[in-house]
Amino acid sequence: MAARIRREECMARSDELLKDLGLDVDLHRRIFDAVDRNFRETVLAQKIRPARMAYFDGVIHEAHGGRVREIIERRAAGDKLIGTFCIYVPEEIVLALGAIPVALCGGTSLSIPYAEKLLPRDICPLVKSTVGLALSNTCPYSPIEDLAVGETTCDAKKKTWDLLAKNGDLYVIELPQKKGARDRDLWFEEVCQFKTRLERLTGRTLDPERLAGAVRLMNRKRRALARLNDFRKEANPPLSGLDALVVMQGALLDDAIRFTERLEALNDELEDRVRRGIGVASERAKRIMISGCPSVLGNWKLHALVESAGAIVVCDETCTGSRYYENLVEEDRSGLEAQIAAIADRYLKIECSCFSPNAERIDSILRLAREHRVHGVVQYVLQYCHTYNVEAVAVAAALKDAGVPSLKVVTDYAESDTGQLRLRVDAFLEGLGR
Amino acid sequence: MRTDDVTAPDLFLGLDLGSRTTKIVELAAGAVVGFEVFDTTHDSIEQVRARLDRRDYVRAAATGYGRFLMNAHLDCRVVTEITACAIGTRFVRPQAGLVIDIGGQDSKVILLGNGSGAFADFEMNDRCAAGTGRFLEVMARLLGFGIEEFGRAACEGGEMITLSSMCTVFAESEVISLLAAGRDRASIALGLHGSIADRVYPLAARFDVNGEVLMAGGVALNPCLVDLLSKRLGRPVVVPEHPQIVTAIGAALAANEGVKP
Ligand code: SF4
Ligand code: SF4
C-alpha cells in the first residue's frame, strides 16, 4: 500500500473495485465522502504532524481500496478473511492459520438508517452503524468475508448476532461474564473451539511453530503500540490524540507485519521529536484521558472537540486505545494447549465493562491517569451503551477520590449534539483551572 | 435600568446570548452599573452590536448559546455559560455552594468548590426541552396563563395532578385532555411545575453541597418552582434580586479577569 495518495485518484480507482464487488457505489460515495471530509477537516488539518503519519493516513485512505484489493489477492491464493467486531477475538490464532483479521466496526452515522430498517432505534450507534454498512451494501469487506466472528459481550451485540446469523456465515464466541476459575475454563474452551472452527474454514491445522510466530508478531505489534503511547506521557507529547486514533484504526485494519514495521519507524521519529523538543501542544495545554466506548473512524468528534479547544488527549482507555495494546501473551509456553492457554489468559485480562465485577478496569484508569499525568478524564459513553454508562458511576467516584476531575458525556454518531458536547467539554476544561 | 452614558474607562461588558433572551451587563469598578434583558431574535447579534457601538468599554465577554457567533462578529472573549454562571453566582452570593440554572433550552446544576477552578462539578440535562424554560412557556400558553402569572397561579393549585409525560409534545396532549375533563387549571399548572422539579431534583441531589443553594436564570422568578425545589431538596433555595443576569454578570467578570477563552 502506497503512502498518501491523492484523494481523487484514490476514489476513482476504488469506484471500479466497489462496482466489481457489487456494492452500491453511489451510496458508498455519499457515506464515505462525509467520513473523508471529516478526516481532512480534523486530522489532516492539524499542524506539525510527524512526517511518518503519512503511511497511516494512507492506510485509512486505502481501507476501501488498496487494502481490499490486497485481501482479494490473498483470498485467491487460498487465505481467508475473518471479520471481527471486538478486541476479544484472538488475532494470534487467526494469523497463525494464515487468515486475515479485519475489524468491521462502523463509525459513521450515515449507515444507521439502513440498520434501523431491521434493528430497533434505541441501541448503541456502533452496532447500528456496523450493521447498516452491511445491510446498505456499502462495506467492501462484506462480499469477501469468509467468516464473521461475533461475541457474547453486550446485549445489543448478542441479539444482533441472532438476527444476522440468517444472512451469512457468522460464528459467535462465548465470553464469560466474570473472571473466576470456572469462567477461565469456559473461555479456554471457547478459544479452543474457535481454533477448531478456523481450522475447518481454512483447511489448515494449527501448527505450534506458526502459532509461536503469530504470538511473537502480535506481542511485537502491541509493544510498538505501547511505545507509541509512552510518548504521549511526555510533558510535550510529540503526537496528538487524533493521530493516535489514526494509528489505532490502522492496527485494526492493516496487515500486522507491515503495520508493525511502519509503527516502529514512526516511533523512531517520535523519539527523535521528543529529543528535539518538538511537541504538538503548548506546555499549558490540559492533558485529557478519554475512557469508555471505542472511537471508531467516522466518530472522532470528541477528540476533535477536546483538541480544538486547546487541550490534548494523551491517553485512550478504550478498545481503540489501551485495552487493545496492554498485556502480552506469554511466549515461552511449549505445546499447543499451553500456548492457547497463554493466549486465552491474555485476552481475559481485557477490561471491558461487559464483565462484572470489573474493578481491574478502575485500577487501570487510575494508573493510566497517573502515568500520563492527566488533568482530567472524559468518560465517553455511546448512547444506549448501558455497561459503560452504569460503570461510569463507579469510575467517576474512584477518580474523585484520587483527586482527578472527570466529565461524563453521552453521545451518538450524529453531529446534532456538537453544540451541547462542546459546551460540556469547554466548561470542563475551564473548570480544570488556569 | 440603562446607563447608556456610562463611558467609564474601566467598563466591562458581559453578553449572555441565550436561546430565549439576551442579557447585557455593565460592570465598572467591581460593581454592576447597568443591565438590559431583551428577547433573542434572528438578528440578536446585530441588536447587541448596535448597543455596544455607542459605548466605550474596555472589553466584553460573550457566553451562552450564541457565544461563538458573537465572537465571530465582535472582538470579545468567549466563556461557557457554566463558568460564567459559577463566577456570577460567587459574585452575587458568596455563601452559595450550588447553583441551579434553568434556561430556555437546558437546565444545569453547578457545584461551586474551593479549588482553583470557577466550579467543582456540573450536571446538565440532556438534549430535550423537558424540564426547561421552554417547557414552562409552552404549557403556560396552553393553559392560558402569562408566563409571569403561571408560577403564581400554580401556587394556588389545590392538588398536584401528576403528569405522566415529561415530553413537551406528549405533555401538551395530556394537558388538553385534562382540561377537557374539566380539571382545574391551577392544579394542572401545579402538576406541570412538579414534573419540572422532578427532572431537576436528581441533578442537584447528586452533589454534596457546602453552602446555600441559589437559583439563577429567568425561571427563578417562578415562585412555585422555587418552592417545589426547596421542598424536594429539603433546604431553602435562594433567589437573587435579578436572577436572569447572574450568568451575564459572570461574563462581565470574566471580561475583567483572567479567565481564558
Ligand atoms: S467495548 Fe467491549 S464489547 Fe465493545 S469492542 Fe471493546 S471489548 Fe468488545
Ligand atoms: S459500545 Fe457498548 S453497547 Fe455498543 S457495542 Fe460496545 S459494549 Fe455494546
XYZ file of C-alpha atoms and ligand atoms in Angstrom:
711
model
C 0.000 0.000 0.000
C 1.478 3.266 -1.069
C 1.783 6.193 1.277
C -0.586 9.083 0.905
C -2.382 9.006 -2.402
C -4.205 11.933 -3.922
C -7.794 11.591 -2.969
C -9.288 11.972 -6.430
C -7.161 9.154 -7.770
C -7.921 7.040 -4.796
C -11.678 7.390 -5.185
C -11.598 6.856 -8.930
C -9.687 3.661 -8.613
C -11.919 2.459 -5.806
C -15.143 3.022 -7.714
C -14.252 0.290 -10.155
C -13.367 -2.047 -7.347
C -16.574 -1.334 -5.467
C -18.603 -1.944 -8.609
C -16.830 -5.262 -9.147
C -17.758 -6.228 -5.609
C -21.393 -5.474 -6.405
C -21.648 -2.608 -3.926
C -23.905 0.431 -4.107
C -21.279 2.828 -5.403
C -23.373 5.980 -5.132
C -24.414 5.342 -1.582
C -20.868 4.373 -0.731
C -19.666 7.691 -2.081
C -22.272 9.573 -0.100
C -21.361 7.862 3.159
C -17.607 7.807 2.803
C -17.221 11.240 1.275
C -18.535 12.526 4.573
C -16.075 10.376 6.543
C -13.339 11.542 4.226
C -14.267 15.208 4.541
C -14.270 14.895 8.272
C -10.863 13.245 8.175
C -9.468 16.084 6.091
C -11.014 18.798 8.231
C -9.830 17.363 11.513
C -6.862 15.001 11.164
C -5.211 16.380 8.032
C -5.812 19.980 9.101
C -3.556 19.542 12.127
C -0.215 21.289 12.137
C 3.225 19.907 12.941
C 2.274 16.283 12.364
C 5.028 13.673 12.313
C 6.051 13.006 8.687
C 5.655 9.258 9.109
C 1.974 9.632 9.910
C 1.600 9.769 6.133
C 1.708 5.992 5.979
C -1.158 5.686 8.469
C -3.216 8.302 6.643
C -2.661 6.078 3.639
C -3.981 3.049 5.493
C -7.212 4.931 6.082
C -7.411 6.210 2.519
C -6.829 2.702 1.222
C -9.218 0.990 3.625
C -11.766 0.664 0.837
C -9.196 0.492 -1.935
C -5.727 -0.972 -1.789
C -6.308 -2.996 1.343
C -9.389 -4.655 -0.115
C -7.553 -5.419 -3.341
C -4.697 -6.923 -1.409
C -7.079 -9.154 0.528
C -8.786 -10.250 -2.694
C -5.393 -11.362 -3.970
C -4.638 -13.247 -0.797
C -8.006 -14.963 -0.910
C -7.258 -16.039 -4.465
C -4.167 -17.683 -3.030
C -6.300 -19.549 -0.501
C -6.167 -17.323 2.597
C -9.382 -16.425 4.419
C -10.779 -13.098 5.587
C -12.137 -13.001 9.123
C -14.326 -10.048 10.091
C -14.366 -9.110 13.773
C -16.312 -6.655 15.938
C -14.494 -6.832 19.208
C -10.946 -6.973 20.527
C -11.636 -10.210 22.418
C -11.261 -12.233 19.202
C -7.788 -13.813 19.467
C -5.888 -12.486 16.462
C -2.887 -14.748 17.109
C -4.911 -17.804 16.127
C -6.331 -16.126 13.043
C -2.871 -15.061 11.899
C -1.259 -18.433 12.655
C -3.724 -20.075 10.281
C -2.757 -17.651 7.531
C -6.094 -15.877 7.757
C -6.572 -12.101 7.767
C -8.379 -10.421 10.665
C -10.115 -7.118 9.932
C -12.223 -5.168 12.426
C -15.503 -4.201 10.803
C -16.866 -1.787 13.413
C -18.715 1.178 11.916
C -18.147 4.765 12.967
C -20.437 6.596 10.564
C -23.902 7.870 11.336
C -24.917 7.761 7.678
C -25.298 3.996 7.536
C -27.526 3.929 10.622
C -30.870 4.395 8.818
C -30.159 1.168 6.914
C -29.720 -0.704 10.176
C -32.877 0.804 11.603
C -34.838 -0.991 8.908
C -34.066 -4.096 10.923
C -32.896 -3.110 14.376
C -34.675 -1.012 16.995
C -33.584 2.616 17.116
C -32.632 2.627 20.766
C -29.478 0.579 20.659
C -25.896 1.740 20.508
C -24.778 3.577 17.347
C -21.707 1.401 16.960
C -23.838 -1.675 16.459
C -26.273 0.156 14.194
C -23.540 1.732 12.086
C -21.812 -1.625 11.618
C -24.986 -3.451 10.701
C -26.039 -0.545 8.491
C -22.862 -0.785 6.449
C -23.514 -4.454 5.824
C -27.217 -4.017 5.044
C -26.751 -0.984 2.801
C -24.368 -2.874 0.596
C -21.546 -0.399 1.114
C -18.987 -2.364 3.115
C -16.364 -3.756 0.715
C -15.347 -6.402 3.233
C -18.813 -7.948 3.424
C -18.758 -9.613 -0.005
C -15.293 -11.087 0.522
C -15.544 -12.056 4.139
C -15.208 -15.792 4.751
C -16.372 -15.726 8.333
C -17.694 -13.032 10.641
C -16.921 -13.570 14.300
C -19.257 -12.158 16.897
C -19.018 -12.493 20.655
C -21.358 -12.525 23.612
C -20.324 -9.231 25.135
C -23.121 -6.667 25.409
C -26.809 -7.366 24.866
C -27.033 -5.227 21.740
C -24.369 -7.264 20.009
C -25.533 -10.655 21.255
C -29.035 -10.249 19.984
C -27.864 -8.650 16.757
C -25.833 -11.785 16.009
C -29.018 -13.825 16.341
C -30.605 -11.696 13.647
C -27.575 -11.622 11.376
C -26.876 -15.330 11.618
C -29.500 -15.752 8.945
C -27.612 -13.567 6.480
C -24.391 -15.475 6.187
C -21.526 -17.096 7.944
C -21.322 -15.916 11.491
C -19.555 -17.582 14.347
C -20.170 -16.450 17.896
C -17.564 -16.845 20.619
C -18.955 -17.070 24.106
C -17.411 -14.689 26.557
C -17.941 -15.312 30.253
C -19.368 -12.538 32.402
C -16.992 -12.954 35.305
C -13.324 -13.778 35.616
C -13.333 -16.631 38.128
C -11.802 -20.086 37.719
C -14.877 -21.594 36.058
C -15.037 -18.653 33.672
C -11.414 -19.123 32.727
C -12.113 -22.755 31.892
C -15.074 -21.795 29.775
C -13.082 -19.146 27.964
C -10.186 -21.523 27.314
C -12.687 -24.000 25.856
C -14.154 -21.282 23.674
C -10.751 -20.284 22.319
C -10.068 -23.949 21.527
C -13.369 -24.250 19.703
C -12.675 -21.067 17.802
C -9.394 -22.595 16.706
C -11.205 -25.723 15.541
C -13.735 -23.647 13.622
C -10.954 -21.707 11.904
C -9.065 -24.892 11.109
C -12.165 -26.174 9.376
C -12.609 -22.918 7.484
C -9.008 -22.645 6.348
C -8.449 -26.364 5.813
C -5.217 -25.947 7.752
C -4.053 -27.367 11.032
C -2.763 -25.029 13.678
C 0.956 -25.537 13.879
C 2.715 -24.760 17.194
C 5.641 -23.131 15.414
C 3.395 -20.854 13.412
C 1.340 -20.061 16.482
C 4.509 -19.126 18.368
C 5.396 -16.873 15.436
C 1.972 -15.202 15.476
C 2.240 -14.659 19.221
C 5.621 -13.033 18.770
C 4.247 -10.860 15.984
C 1.220 -9.700 17.969
C 3.390 -9.057 21.025
C 5.701 -7.016 18.867
C 2.731 -5.108 17.499
C 1.292 -4.442 20.946
C 4.712 -3.434 22.258
C 5.076 -0.948 19.425
C 1.635 0.482 20.201
C 2.535 0.700 23.879
C 5.713 2.545 22.968
C 3.730 4.960 20.843
C 1.545 5.597 23.842
C 4.569 6.056 26.083
C 5.416 9.127 24.028
C 2.038 10.507 24.993
C 3.270 10.591 28.592
C 5.847 13.241 27.682
C 5.393 16.759 29.048
C 5.103 17.904 25.471
C 3.663 14.946 23.533
C 5.023 14.548 20.002
C 1.689 13.429 18.583
C -1.930 14.400 19.026
C -4.777 12.275 20.303
C -6.340 12.341 16.850
C -3.176 10.952 15.323
C -3.044 8.233 17.956
C -6.543 7.266 16.791
C -5.382 7.171 13.173
C -2.691 4.692 14.167
C -5.100 2.611 16.255
C -7.549 2.432 13.377
C -4.678 1.173 11.252
C -3.973 -1.517 13.832
C -7.495 -2.836 13.321
C -7.320 -2.858 9.519
C -3.800 -3.210 8.231
C -1.543 -6.169 7.665
C 0.051 -6.916 11.040
C 3.663 -7.212 9.901
C 3.708 -4.178 7.666
C 1.793 -2.137 10.213
C 4.223 -3.034 12.971
C 7.260 -2.162 10.887
C 5.791 1.186 9.935
C 4.795 1.870 13.503
C 8.301 1.139 14.723
C 9.572 3.633 12.166
C 7.042 6.202 13.381
C 8.145 5.550 16.956
C 11.736 6.313 15.976
C 10.600 9.590 14.526
C 8.632 10.362 17.677
C 11.646 9.580 19.828
C 13.653 11.978 17.750
C 10.955 14.616 18.102
C 10.974 14.216 21.855
C 14.743 14.551 21.896
C 14.490 17.730 19.865
C 11.659 19.070 21.957
C 9.050 19.119 19.173
C 5.576 18.697 20.584
C 2.088 19.252 19.244
C 0.560 21.099 22.189
C 1.585 24.031 24.294
C 3.072 23.257 27.700
C -0.014 24.789 29.246
C -2.407 22.513 27.357
C -4.677 20.452 29.577
C -3.895 16.740 29.375
C -7.031 14.679 28.927
C -7.742 10.955 29.047
C -10.705 9.579 27.160
C -12.158 6.495 28.732
C -15.031 4.214 27.786
C -16.535 3.197 24.470
C -14.489 2.659 21.296
C -13.696 5.615 18.991
C -14.123 4.214 15.507
C -13.147 6.124 12.343
C -16.032 8.432 11.463
C -16.789 9.215 15.076
C -13.787 11.094 16.339
C -15.736 14.208 17.197
C -14.944 14.101 20.898
C -11.199 14.020 20.282
C -11.558 16.771 17.690
C -13.545 18.919 20.140
C -11.111 18.446 23.013
C -8.099 19.190 20.858
C -9.666 22.118 19.009
C -10.304 23.670 22.427
C -6.554 23.726 23.027
C -6.286 20.633 25.224
C -4.588 17.393 24.204
C -5.808 13.819 24.505
C -2.851 11.962 25.995
C -4.468 8.613 26.693
C -7.349 6.480 25.465
C -8.621 3.918 27.911
C -10.782 2.292 25.265
C -10.765 -0.578 22.796
C -9.187 1.830 20.341
C -6.552 2.518 22.989
C -5.029 0.806 25.989
C -7.418 -2.141 26.053
C -6.043 -3.186 22.691
C -2.311 -2.924 23.371
C -1.892 -3.599 27.077
C -0.859 -7.103 28.253
C 1.170 -9.518 26.156
C 0.853 -13.259 25.584
C 3.477 -15.332 27.387
C 5.874 -16.537 24.727
C 7.756 -19.403 26.321
C 4.967 -21.973 26.539
C 5.531 -25.238 24.724
C 2.781 -27.426 23.378
C -0.291 -26.199 21.565
C -2.554 -26.447 24.581
C -0.259 -24.406 26.791
C 0.154 -21.864 24.031
C -3.578 -21.500 23.612
C -3.979 -21.209 27.365
C -1.481 -18.344 27.372
C -3.459 -16.631 24.630
C -6.740 -17.128 26.466
C -5.165 -15.689 29.612
C -4.063 -12.547 27.837
C -7.448 -11.881 26.313
C -9.302 -12.403 29.535
C -7.255 -9.574 31.016
C -9.045 -7.098 28.743
C -11.204 -4.927 30.953
C -14.469 -4.455 29.098
C -17.403 -3.138 31.093
C -19.352 -6.218 29.991
C -17.616 -8.025 32.866
C -18.887 -7.969 36.388
C -17.310 -7.098 38.673
C -14.733 -5.089 36.758
C -12.674 -3.423 39.459
C -9.469 -4.001 37.494
C -10.635 -1.502 34.937
C -10.884 1.189 37.570
C -7.383 0.369 38.771
C -6.144 0.689 35.210
C -7.836 4.037 34.714
C -6.229 5.387 37.887
C -2.843 4.000 36.865
C -3.099 5.447 33.358
C -4.185 8.804 34.776
C -1.014 8.851 36.860
C 1.288 7.579 34.129
C 0.012 10.057 31.570
C -0.251 12.829 34.169
C -3.734 13.760 33.072
C -5.530 16.840 34.338
C -8.914 15.309 33.728
C -10.770 12.313 32.356
C -13.660 12.452 29.911
C -15.792 9.356 30.211
C -17.130 8.743 26.781
C -20.340 6.752 26.595
C -22.142 5.904 23.389
C -25.853 6.402 23.792
C -27.598 3.199 24.933
C -24.351 1.526 25.937
C -25.574 0.537 29.362
C -22.469 -1.180 30.644
C -20.124 1.783 30.176
C -22.841 4.203 31.208
C -23.515 2.488 34.512
C -19.880 1.662 35.191
C -19.157 5.385 34.754
C -20.688 5.968 38.180
C -18.030 3.878 39.925
C -15.277 5.229 37.686
C -16.244 8.833 38.491
C -16.279 8.088 42.211
C -12.846 6.461 42.090
C -11.442 9.366 40.098
C -12.918 11.826 42.540
C -11.264 10.006 45.445
C -7.993 10.159 43.563
C -8.439 13.890 43.015
C -8.833 13.612 39.244
C -11.707 15.669 37.801
C -13.918 13.816 35.350
C -16.768 14.515 32.985
C -19.160 12.003 31.506
C -20.553 12.646 28.058
C -23.206 10.529 26.410
C -23.294 10.921 22.669
C -24.140 9.108 19.472
C -22.730 9.348 15.974
C -24.891 12.248 14.803
C -23.392 15.704 14.544
C -26.539 17.242 16.010
C -25.257 17.317 19.580
C -21.954 19.000 18.766
C -23.105 22.231 20.440
C -24.048 20.544 23.702
C -20.931 18.398 23.614
C -18.727 21.407 23.039
C -20.357 23.272 25.917
C -19.650 20.404 28.273
C -16.098 19.881 27.063
C -15.248 23.597 27.098
C -16.773 24.059 30.540
C -14.912 21.019 31.833
C -11.638 22.414 30.516
C -12.376 25.833 32.024
C -13.173 24.125 35.304
C -9.761 22.471 35.375
C -8.393 25.842 36.396
C -5.835 28.096 34.898
C -32.037 50.052 34.267
C -29.966 51.539 31.455
C -26.878 53.626 31.617
C -26.127 54.479 28.033
C -24.000 57.355 29.075
C -21.546 55.423 31.197
C -18.225 55.707 29.456
C -16.063 54.811 32.357
C -12.597 53.787 31.280
C -12.976 50.643 33.359
C -16.270 49.440 31.905
C -16.507 45.701 31.201
C -19.419 44.045 29.457
C -20.951 40.628 29.881
C -23.055 39.386 26.973
C -25.223 36.352 27.642
C -26.721 35.217 24.348
C -29.330 32.714 25.460
C -31.737 30.833 23.267
C -34.739 32.836 24.563
C -33.340 36.077 25.924
C -30.190 38.111 25.531
C -28.659 39.828 28.522
C -26.092 42.607 28.671
C -24.447 43.553 31.951
C -22.161 46.516 32.563
C -19.552 46.231 35.234
C -17.388 49.061 36.471
C -15.061 49.172 39.450
C -16.270 45.767 40.535
C -19.960 46.714 40.614
C -22.861 46.163 38.262
C -23.716 49.604 36.913
C -26.336 48.640 34.355
C -28.057 45.772 32.634
C -30.535 45.038 29.929
C -32.606 41.963 29.054
C -34.327 41.529 25.698
C -35.781 38.733 23.618
C -33.394 36.831 21.408
C -34.388 37.278 17.780
C -32.932 36.249 14.466
C -30.666 39.292 14.496
C -29.683 39.464 18.154
C -26.055 39.763 17.198
C -26.923 42.972 15.361
C -29.011 44.176 18.271
C -26.121 43.645 20.642
C -23.659 45.240 18.285
C -25.835 48.287 17.814
C -25.999 48.736 21.571
C -22.258 48.315 22.002
C -21.369 50.731 19.231
C -22.476 53.603 21.394
C -20.421 52.536 24.325
C -16.869 52.979 25.360
C -15.743 49.835 27.148
C -12.513 48.052 27.863
C -13.501 44.519 26.974
C -16.539 42.291 26.541
C -17.021 38.567 27.051
C -19.738 36.524 25.366
C -21.392 33.474 26.843
C -24.423 31.327 26.161
C -25.715 29.574 23.141
C -24.656 32.399 20.770
C -21.175 32.951 22.216
C -19.217 31.753 19.187
C -21.440 33.651 16.784
C -20.918 36.825 18.813
C -17.213 36.190 18.848
C -17.201 35.940 15.072
C -18.692 39.454 14.847
C -17.054 41.205 17.745
C -13.662 41.187 19.343
C -14.567 39.628 22.680
C -13.678 36.830 24.994
C -15.692 33.629 24.988
C -16.628 31.787 28.151
C -19.051 28.909 28.657
C -22.287 29.613 30.498
C -21.254 27.061 33.111
C -18.170 29.018 34.101
C -19.942 32.372 33.716
C -22.852 31.263 35.890
C -20.450 29.978 38.549
C -18.460 33.219 38.616
C -21.639 35.294 38.613
C -23.081 33.277 41.477
C -19.984 33.731 43.631
C -20.297 37.454 42.985
C -23.974 37.884 43.831
C -23.999 35.353 46.656
C -20.626 34.394 48.122
C -22.328 31.988 50.551
C -23.686 29.841 47.681
C -22.413 26.280 47.295
C -24.654 25.193 44.442
C -26.491 26.991 41.692
C -29.441 25.743 39.683
C -29.967 27.483 36.355
C -32.993 26.501 34.324
C -32.558 28.069 30.934
C -34.620 28.183 27.788
C -33.097 25.056 26.325
C -31.356 23.212 29.092
C -31.047 23.076 32.824
C -27.773 22.981 34.636
C -26.679 22.481 38.182
C -23.238 23.735 39.136
C -21.341 22.828 42.278
C -19.068 25.608 43.446
C -15.905 24.410 45.098
C -12.927 25.975 46.716
C -10.381 24.749 44.201
C -8.610 26.949 41.680
C -11.334 26.488 39.066
C -14.511 28.521 38.812
C -16.569 25.489 39.856
C -16.075 21.966 41.155
C -18.543 19.992 39.035
C -21.667 20.358 36.968
C -24.596 18.355 35.650
C -26.808 19.144 32.696
C -29.997 17.670 31.409
C -29.780 16.040 28.039
C -30.934 17.153 24.660
C -34.577 17.714 25.327
C -36.904 20.555 26.139
C -38.351 18.591 29.066
C -37.582 20.348 32.302
C -36.561 23.649 30.715
C -37.934 27.154 30.465
C -39.259 26.319 27.054
C -41.475 23.614 28.529
C -42.906 26.101 31.003
C -43.630 28.632 28.278
C -45.447 26.150 26.072
C -47.549 24.900 28.964
C -48.368 28.374 30.274
C -49.668 29.375 26.877
C -51.681 26.197 26.595
C -53.357 26.857 29.932
C -53.946 30.489 29.042
C -51.568 31.982 31.596
C -48.983 34.667 31.003
C -45.513 33.415 31.858
C -45.306 35.770 34.872
C -48.612 34.661 36.371
C -48.053 30.972 35.615
C -45.950 30.285 38.712
C -48.233 32.322 40.973
C -51.294 30.506 39.649
C -49.641 27.122 40.199
C -49.042 28.043 43.842
C -52.831 28.241 44.161
C -53.309 24.721 42.806
C -55.412 22.636 45.192
C -53.911 19.283 44.304
C -50.884 18.252 42.326
C -52.115 16.451 39.227
C -49.371 14.057 38.203
C -48.468 14.280 34.542
C -47.264 11.014 33.119
C -45.136 12.506 30.377
C -42.250 14.919 30.507
C -42.033 15.225 26.764
C -43.294 18.641 25.665
C -45.346 17.160 22.860
C -46.983 14.398 24.896
C -47.496 16.563 27.957
C -49.320 19.002 25.695
C -51.921 16.458 24.677
C -52.190 15.238 28.252
C -52.944 18.774 29.409
C -55.555 19.168 26.693
C -57.387 16.051 27.819
C -57.193 17.130 31.461
C -58.766 20.452 30.511
C -61.415 18.615 28.526
C -62.117 16.505 31.608
C -62.847 19.725 33.463
C -59.811 19.641 35.773
C -58.789 22.839 37.488
C -56.197 24.892 35.589
C -54.203 25.797 38.684
C -53.895 22.165 39.726
C -52.719 21.176 36.276
C -50.217 24.032 36.440
C -49.007 22.742 39.786
C -48.578 19.276 38.302
C -46.530 20.688 35.430
C -44.262 22.508 37.844
C -43.949 19.302 39.815
C -42.710 17.434 36.809
C -40.005 20.014 36.166
C -38.915 19.839 39.770
C -38.765 16.044 39.432
C -36.483 16.443 36.494
C -34.129 18.972 38.061
C -34.049 17.492 41.555
C -31.885 14.422 40.767
C -29.296 16.617 39.063
C -28.961 18.720 42.197
C -29.281 15.877 44.689
C -26.212 14.179 43.213
C -23.928 16.694 44.911
C -22.832 17.189 48.498
C -23.409 20.884 48.929
C -21.429 23.143 51.200
C -23.337 26.388 51.462
C -26.556 27.775 50.131
C -28.468 26.645 47.067
C -29.057 29.501 44.664
C -31.321 29.594 41.674
C -30.338 31.656 38.654
C -31.918 32.306 35.276
C -35.309 33.726 34.409
C -37.157 30.645 35.647
C -36.032 31.537 39.164
C -38.694 34.264 39.063
C -41.282 31.493 39.185
C -42.250 31.173 42.877
C -43.890 27.778 42.521
C -40.823 26.116 41.084
C -38.546 27.648 43.693
C -40.871 26.427 46.388
C -41.128 22.899 44.982
C -37.376 22.626 44.560
C -36.658 23.766 48.071
C -39.177 21.244 49.393
C -37.632 18.426 47.358
C -34.118 19.396 48.381
C -35.137 19.926 51.978
C -33.405 23.314 52.183
C -34.141 26.872 51.150
C -33.454 27.861 47.569
C -32.238 31.431 47.440
C -33.211 33.703 44.554
C -31.026 36.758 43.969
C -32.503 40.125 43.070
C -32.081 39.786 39.309
C -31.666 36.077 38.667
C -31.749 36.462 34.852
C -28.453 38.304 34.739
C -26.289 36.144 37.015
C -24.594 34.489 34.038
C -24.098 37.791 32.231
C -22.528 39.202 35.399
C -20.177 36.239 35.360
C -19.303 37.004 31.753
C -18.589 40.644 32.619
C -16.329 39.475 35.432
C -14.631 37.097 33.015
C -14.069 40.009 30.631
C -12.467 41.827 33.501
C -10.434 38.991 34.926
C -8.047 36.466 33.572
C -10.432 33.655 32.699
C -9.055 32.390 29.432
C -11.330 31.941 26.482
S -16.203 -2.309 24.350
Fe -16.223 -4.450 24.963
S -17.577 -5.392 23.545
Fe -17.020 -3.433 22.634
S -15.206 -3.903 21.353
Fe -14.482 -3.325 23.346
S -14.193 -5.257 24.417
Fe -15.539 -5.648 22.689
S -20.269 0.495 22.735
Fe -21.347 -0.630 24.361
S -23.374 -1.107 23.533
Fe -22.047 -0.526 21.818
S -21.214 -2.446 21.056
Fe -19.712 -1.682 22.519
S -20.302 -2.588 24.503
Fe -22.042 -2.835 23.091
